[in-house]
Short mmCIF file of C-alpha atoms in Angstrom, two decimals:
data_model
loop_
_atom_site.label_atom_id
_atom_site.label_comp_id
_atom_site.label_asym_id
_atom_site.label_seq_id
_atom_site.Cartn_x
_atom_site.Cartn_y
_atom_site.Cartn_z
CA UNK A 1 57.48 -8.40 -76.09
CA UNK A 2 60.36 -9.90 -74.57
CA UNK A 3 63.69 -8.04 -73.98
CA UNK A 4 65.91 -11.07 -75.49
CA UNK A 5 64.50 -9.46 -78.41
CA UNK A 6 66.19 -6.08 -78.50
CA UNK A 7 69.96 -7.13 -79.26
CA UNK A 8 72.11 -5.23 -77.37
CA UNK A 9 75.83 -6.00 -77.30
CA UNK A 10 77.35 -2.96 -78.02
CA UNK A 11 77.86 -0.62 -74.96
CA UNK A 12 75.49 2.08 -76.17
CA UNK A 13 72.47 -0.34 -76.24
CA UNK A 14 73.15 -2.13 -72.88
CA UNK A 15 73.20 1.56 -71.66
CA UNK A 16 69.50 2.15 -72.97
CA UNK A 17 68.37 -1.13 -71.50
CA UNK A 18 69.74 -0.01 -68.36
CA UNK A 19 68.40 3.75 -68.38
CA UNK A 20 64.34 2.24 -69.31
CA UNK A 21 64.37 -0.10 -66.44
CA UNK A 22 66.46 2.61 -64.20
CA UNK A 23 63.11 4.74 -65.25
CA UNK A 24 59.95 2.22 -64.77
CA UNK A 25 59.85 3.42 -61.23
CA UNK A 26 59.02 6.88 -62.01
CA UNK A 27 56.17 8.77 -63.24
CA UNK A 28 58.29 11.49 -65.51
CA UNK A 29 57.84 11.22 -69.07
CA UNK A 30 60.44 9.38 -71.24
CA UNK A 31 61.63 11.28 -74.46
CA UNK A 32 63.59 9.17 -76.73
CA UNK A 33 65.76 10.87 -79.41
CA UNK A 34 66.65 8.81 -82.68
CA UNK A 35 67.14 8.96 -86.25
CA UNK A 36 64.88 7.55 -88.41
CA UNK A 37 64.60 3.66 -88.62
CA UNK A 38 66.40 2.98 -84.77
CA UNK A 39 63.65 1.51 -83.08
CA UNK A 40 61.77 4.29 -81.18
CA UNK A 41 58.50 2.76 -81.43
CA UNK A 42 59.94 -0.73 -80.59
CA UNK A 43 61.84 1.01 -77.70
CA UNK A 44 58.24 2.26 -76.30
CA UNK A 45 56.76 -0.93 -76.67
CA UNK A 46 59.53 -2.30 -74.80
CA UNK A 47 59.17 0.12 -72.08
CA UNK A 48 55.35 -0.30 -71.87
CA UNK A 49 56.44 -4.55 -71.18
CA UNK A 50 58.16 -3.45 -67.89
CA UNK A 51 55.32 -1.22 -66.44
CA UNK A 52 52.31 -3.35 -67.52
CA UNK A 53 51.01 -3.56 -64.19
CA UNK A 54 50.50 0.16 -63.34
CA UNK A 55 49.68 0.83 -67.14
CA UNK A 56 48.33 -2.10 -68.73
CA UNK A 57 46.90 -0.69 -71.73
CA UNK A 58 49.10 0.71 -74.43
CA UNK A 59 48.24 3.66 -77.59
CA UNK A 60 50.19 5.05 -80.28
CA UNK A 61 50.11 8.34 -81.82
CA UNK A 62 52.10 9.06 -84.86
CA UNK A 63 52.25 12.68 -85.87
CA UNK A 64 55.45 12.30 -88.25
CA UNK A 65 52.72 12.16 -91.31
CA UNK A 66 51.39 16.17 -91.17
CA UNK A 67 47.56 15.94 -90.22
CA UNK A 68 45.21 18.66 -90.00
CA UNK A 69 44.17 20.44 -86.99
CA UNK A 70 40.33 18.99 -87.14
CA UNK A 71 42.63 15.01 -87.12
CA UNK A 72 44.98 16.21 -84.00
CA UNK A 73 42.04 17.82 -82.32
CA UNK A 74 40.49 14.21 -82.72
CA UNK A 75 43.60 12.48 -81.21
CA UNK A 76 43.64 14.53 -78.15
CA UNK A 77 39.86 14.20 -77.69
CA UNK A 78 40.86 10.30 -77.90
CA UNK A 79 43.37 10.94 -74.89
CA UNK A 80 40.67 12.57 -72.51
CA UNK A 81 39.61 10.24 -69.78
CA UNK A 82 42.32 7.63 -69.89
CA UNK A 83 43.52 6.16 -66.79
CA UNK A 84 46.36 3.17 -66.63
CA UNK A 85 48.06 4.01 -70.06
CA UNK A 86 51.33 3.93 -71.43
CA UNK A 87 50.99 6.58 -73.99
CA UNK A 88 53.28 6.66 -77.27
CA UNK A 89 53.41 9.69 -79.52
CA UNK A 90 55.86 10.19 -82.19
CA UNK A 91 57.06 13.25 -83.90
CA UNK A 92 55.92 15.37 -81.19
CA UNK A 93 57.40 18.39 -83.33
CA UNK A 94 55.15 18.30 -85.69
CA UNK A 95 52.64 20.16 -83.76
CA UNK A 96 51.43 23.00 -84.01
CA UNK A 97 52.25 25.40 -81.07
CA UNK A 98 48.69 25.37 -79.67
CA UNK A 99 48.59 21.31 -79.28
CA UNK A 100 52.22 21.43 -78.08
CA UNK A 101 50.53 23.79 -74.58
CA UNK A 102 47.68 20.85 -75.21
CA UNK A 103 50.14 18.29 -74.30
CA UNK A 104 52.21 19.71 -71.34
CA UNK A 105 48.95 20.19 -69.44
CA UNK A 106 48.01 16.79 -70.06
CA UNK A 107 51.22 15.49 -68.91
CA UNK A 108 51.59 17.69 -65.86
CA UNK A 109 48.09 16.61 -65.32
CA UNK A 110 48.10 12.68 -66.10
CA UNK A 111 51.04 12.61 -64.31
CA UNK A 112 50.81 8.79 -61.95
CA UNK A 113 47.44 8.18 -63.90
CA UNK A 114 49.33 7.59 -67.33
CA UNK A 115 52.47 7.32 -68.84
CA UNK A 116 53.71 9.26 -71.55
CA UNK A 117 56.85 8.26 -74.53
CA UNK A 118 57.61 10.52 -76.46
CA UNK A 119 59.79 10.70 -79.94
CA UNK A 120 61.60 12.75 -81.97
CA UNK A 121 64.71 13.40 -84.36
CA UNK A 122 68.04 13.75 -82.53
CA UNK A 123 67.74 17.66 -83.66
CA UNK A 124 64.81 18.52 -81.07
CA UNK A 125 66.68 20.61 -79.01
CA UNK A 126 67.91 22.61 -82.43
CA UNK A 127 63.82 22.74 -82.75
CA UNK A 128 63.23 24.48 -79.62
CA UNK A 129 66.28 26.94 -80.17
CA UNK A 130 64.28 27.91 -83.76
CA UNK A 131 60.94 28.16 -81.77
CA UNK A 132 59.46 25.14 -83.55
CA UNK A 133 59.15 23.50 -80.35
CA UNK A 134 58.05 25.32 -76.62
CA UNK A 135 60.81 25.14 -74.69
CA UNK A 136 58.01 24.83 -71.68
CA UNK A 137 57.17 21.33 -73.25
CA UNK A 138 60.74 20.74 -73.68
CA UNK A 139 61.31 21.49 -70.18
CA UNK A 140 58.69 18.83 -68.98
CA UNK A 141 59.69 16.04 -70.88
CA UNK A 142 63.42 16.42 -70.89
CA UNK A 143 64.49 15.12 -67.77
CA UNK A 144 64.44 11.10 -68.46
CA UNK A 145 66.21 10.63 -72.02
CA UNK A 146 67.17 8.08 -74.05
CA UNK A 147 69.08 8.26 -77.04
CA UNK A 148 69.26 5.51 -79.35
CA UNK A 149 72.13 5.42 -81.44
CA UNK A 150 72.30 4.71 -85.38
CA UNK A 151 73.12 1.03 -86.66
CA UNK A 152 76.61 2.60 -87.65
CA UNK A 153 77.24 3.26 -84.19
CA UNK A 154 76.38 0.08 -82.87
CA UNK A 155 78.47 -2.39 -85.45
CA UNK A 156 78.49 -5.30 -82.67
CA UNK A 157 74.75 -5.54 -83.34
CA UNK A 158 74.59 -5.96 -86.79
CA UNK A 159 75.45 -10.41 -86.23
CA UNK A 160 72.96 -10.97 -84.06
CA UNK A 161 70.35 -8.56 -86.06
CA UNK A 162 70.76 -10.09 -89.53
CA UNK A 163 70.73 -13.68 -87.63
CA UNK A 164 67.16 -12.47 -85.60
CA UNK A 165 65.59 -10.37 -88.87
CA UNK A 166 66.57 -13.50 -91.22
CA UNK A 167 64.56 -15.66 -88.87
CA UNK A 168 61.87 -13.85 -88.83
CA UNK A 169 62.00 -13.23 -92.64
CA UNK A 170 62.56 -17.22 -92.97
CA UNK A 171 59.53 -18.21 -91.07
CA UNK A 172 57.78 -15.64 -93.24
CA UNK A 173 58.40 -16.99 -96.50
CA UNK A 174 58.66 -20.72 -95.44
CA UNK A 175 62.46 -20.74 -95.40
CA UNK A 176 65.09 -22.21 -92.91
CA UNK A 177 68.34 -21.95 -91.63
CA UNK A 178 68.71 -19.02 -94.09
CA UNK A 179 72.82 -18.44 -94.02
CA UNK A 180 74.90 -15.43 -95.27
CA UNK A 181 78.69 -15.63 -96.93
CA UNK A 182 81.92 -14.60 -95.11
CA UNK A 183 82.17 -11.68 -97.59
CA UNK A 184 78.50 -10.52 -97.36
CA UNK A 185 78.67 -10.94 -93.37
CA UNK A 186 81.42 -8.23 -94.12
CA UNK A 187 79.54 -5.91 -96.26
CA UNK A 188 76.73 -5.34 -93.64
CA UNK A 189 79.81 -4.76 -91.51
CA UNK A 190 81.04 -2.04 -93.47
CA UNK A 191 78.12 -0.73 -94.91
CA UNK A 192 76.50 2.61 -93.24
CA UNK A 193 73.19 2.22 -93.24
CA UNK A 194 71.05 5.31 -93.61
CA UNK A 195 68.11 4.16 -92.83
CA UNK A 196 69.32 1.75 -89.76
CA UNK A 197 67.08 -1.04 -88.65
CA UNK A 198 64.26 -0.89 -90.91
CA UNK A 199 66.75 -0.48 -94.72
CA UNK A 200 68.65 -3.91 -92.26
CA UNK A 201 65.58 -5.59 -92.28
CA UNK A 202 64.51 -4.71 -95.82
CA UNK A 203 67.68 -5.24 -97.55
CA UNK A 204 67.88 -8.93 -96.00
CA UNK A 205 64.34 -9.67 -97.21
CA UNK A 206 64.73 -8.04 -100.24
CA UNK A 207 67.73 -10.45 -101.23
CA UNK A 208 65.51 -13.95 -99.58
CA UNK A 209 62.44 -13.15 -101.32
CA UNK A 210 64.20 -12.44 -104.54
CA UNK A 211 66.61 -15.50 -104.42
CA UNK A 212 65.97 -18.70 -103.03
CA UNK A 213 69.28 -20.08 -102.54
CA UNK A 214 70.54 -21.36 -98.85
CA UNK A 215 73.36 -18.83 -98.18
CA UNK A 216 73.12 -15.41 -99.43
CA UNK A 217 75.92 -14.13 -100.96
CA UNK A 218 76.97 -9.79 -102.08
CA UNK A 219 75.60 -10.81 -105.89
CA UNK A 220 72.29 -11.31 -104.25
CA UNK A 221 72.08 -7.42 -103.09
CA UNK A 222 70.13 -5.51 -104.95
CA UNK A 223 71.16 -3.04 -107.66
CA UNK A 224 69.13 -0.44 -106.03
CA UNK A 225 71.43 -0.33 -103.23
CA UNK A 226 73.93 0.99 -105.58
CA UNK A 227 72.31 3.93 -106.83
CA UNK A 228 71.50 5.47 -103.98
CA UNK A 229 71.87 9.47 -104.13
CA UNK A 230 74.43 10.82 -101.83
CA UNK A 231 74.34 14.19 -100.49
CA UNK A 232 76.81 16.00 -98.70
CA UNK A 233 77.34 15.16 -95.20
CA UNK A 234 78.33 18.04 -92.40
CA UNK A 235 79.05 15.54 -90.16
CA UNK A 236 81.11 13.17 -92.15
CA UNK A 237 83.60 11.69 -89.46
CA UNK A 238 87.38 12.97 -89.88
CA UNK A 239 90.34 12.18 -87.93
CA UNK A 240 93.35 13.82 -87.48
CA UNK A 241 97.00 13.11 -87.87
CA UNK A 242 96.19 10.79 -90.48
CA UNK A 243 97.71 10.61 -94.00
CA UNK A 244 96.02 11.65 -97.26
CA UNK A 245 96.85 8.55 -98.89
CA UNK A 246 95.67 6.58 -95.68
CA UNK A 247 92.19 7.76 -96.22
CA UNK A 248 92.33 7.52 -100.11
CA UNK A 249 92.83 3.84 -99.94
CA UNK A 250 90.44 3.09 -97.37
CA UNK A 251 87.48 5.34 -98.68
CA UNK A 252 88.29 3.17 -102.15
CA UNK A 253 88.45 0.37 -100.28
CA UNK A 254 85.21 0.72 -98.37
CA UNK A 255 83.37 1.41 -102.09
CA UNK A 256 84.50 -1.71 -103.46
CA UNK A 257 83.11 -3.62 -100.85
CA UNK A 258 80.10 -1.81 -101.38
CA UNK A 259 79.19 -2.76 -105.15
CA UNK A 260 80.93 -6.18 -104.96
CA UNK A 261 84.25 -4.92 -106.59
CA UNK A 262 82.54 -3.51 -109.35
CA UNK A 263 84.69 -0.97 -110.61
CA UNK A 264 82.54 0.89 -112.62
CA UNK A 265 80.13 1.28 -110.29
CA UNK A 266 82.37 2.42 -107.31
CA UNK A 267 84.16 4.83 -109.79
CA UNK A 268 80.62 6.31 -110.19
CA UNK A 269 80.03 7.01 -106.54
CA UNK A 270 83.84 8.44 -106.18
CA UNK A 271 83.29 10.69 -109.20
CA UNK A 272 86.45 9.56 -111.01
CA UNK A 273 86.70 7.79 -114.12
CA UNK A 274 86.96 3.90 -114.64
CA UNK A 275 90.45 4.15 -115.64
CA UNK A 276 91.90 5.91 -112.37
CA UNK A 277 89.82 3.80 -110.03
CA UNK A 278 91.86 0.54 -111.68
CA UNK A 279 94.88 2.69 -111.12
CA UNK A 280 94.05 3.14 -107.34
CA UNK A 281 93.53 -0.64 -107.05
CA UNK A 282 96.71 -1.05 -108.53
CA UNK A 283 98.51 1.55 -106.25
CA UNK A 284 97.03 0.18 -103.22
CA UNK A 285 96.97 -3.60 -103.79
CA UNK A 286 93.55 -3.83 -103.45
CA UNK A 287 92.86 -6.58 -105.84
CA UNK A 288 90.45 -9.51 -104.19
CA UNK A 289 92.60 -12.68 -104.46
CA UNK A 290 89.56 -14.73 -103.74
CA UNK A 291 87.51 -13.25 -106.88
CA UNK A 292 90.71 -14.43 -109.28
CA UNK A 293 90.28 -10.91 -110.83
CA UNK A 294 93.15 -10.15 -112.79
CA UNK A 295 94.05 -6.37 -114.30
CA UNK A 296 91.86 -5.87 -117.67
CA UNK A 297 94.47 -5.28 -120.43
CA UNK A 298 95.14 -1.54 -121.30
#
């Protein structure tokens, strides 16, 4: 794997580049912390690149999908023995409380004989807090983090990513010099991505294998994207000292890009009716002179 293939632009990704190779010297255990869909696995694959020559063989463990004890007992039989590898396991939480005491004395143990990545959820610490996770274990493999942050967080990655996935996904299905529109490149701008990377990836190869035309366009995104379920959001991102109708237009605004300017649709995902949406595009000039939409008659 070579590292012009993790695109890092933004300042939070050059950061992560910098903290793995800042860590290759050592023999601590790397934890990295993501959500879903950022790359963890990739990450560890990455890291295993720069410390092939102490550990040149490389093993993945995925515990996210709940196995039995009699399965994990197998994987950590699997583990006994090994000398000179890089060790990925995922969803370390997942364990049972037993296995988690299995693993710290296998890292405290291994410790210059193998190297050990670990993942989990951005919430492990919450884990350990609930006694879901040892804090003994979470002692041990603390010390050398990385956190990788959403696709959301890192906007000046999302060029370069569609450019590298629709590469990829061109040489897959015997396409070249696949190109995207001005107002799609804007939509995967805008657009928040809950499933980060991977929903990047599929959503660009959902649209080439399902149209075969030379620059995509937002018509070409599925309908499925549309009717997503929403749930409430804790965390939704709120800033102060800024006007009510400020954020009215631009949550409106952000919608519309999101289903192409249909208005029915984004009315849907606002909860308000057809009608008042028109009424808000009105208010706020938000009419797309390019489309040559005019006001539907009343």
């Amino acid at each position: 794997m070579e590292e012009s293939n993790f695109i890092a632009l933004s300042p939070s990704t050059r950061k992560i580049l910098d903290r793995m190779k800042q860590a290759v010297s050592s023999d601590l255990p790397i934890l990295f912390l993501g959500e879903s869909g950022t790359g963890k696995s990739y990450l560890g694959y990455l890291f295993h690149s720069y410390c092939k020559d102490r550990f040149p063989q490389y093993q993945v463990f995925d515990f996210s999908v709940s196995e039995s004890e009699e399965e994990t007992s197998e994987i950590f039989s699997k583990l006994d023995g090994k000398v000179g590898v890089t060790i990925f396991l995922e969803a370390i939480s997942n364990l049972n409380p037993s296995f988690q005491v299995q693993l710290l004395q296998k890292i405290r143990n291994e410790k210059g004989k193998n190297r050990y990545l670990l993942s989990d959820q951005p919430d492990l610490p919450e884990k350990v807090k609930s006694g879901k996770v040892q804090e003994s274990l979470m002692t041990e493999i603390q010390t050398v983090q990385v956190k990788i942050p959403t696709l959301r967080e890192r906007k000046e990655d999302i060029p370069p990513l569609t450019r590298f996935f629709l590469d990829l996904i061109g040489k897959r299905y015997n396409r070249k010099n696949i190109k995207i529109s001005e107002k799609l490149g804007k939509f995967l701008l805008e657009y928040d991505y809950p499933g980060n990377l991977h929903q990047l990836k599929n959503l660009l190869e959902a649209m080439v294998s399902m149209h075969n035309v030379k620059t995509l366009d937002t018509k070409h995104l599925p309908p499925e994207l549309f009717e997503t379920g929403y749930k409430q959001n804790d965390n939704l991102s709120v800033r102060t000292g800024i006007p009510l109708r400020d954020y009215e237009r631009e949550i409106i605004r952000r919608n519309l890009i999101l289903v192409n300017g249909n208005r029915e649709k984004a009315a849907r995902i606002l909860g308000i009716s057809e009608r008042t949406i028109y009424r808000k595009i009105t208010e706020f000039e938000l009419f797309d002179s390019e489309d040559g939409k005019n006001p539907p008659s009343s």
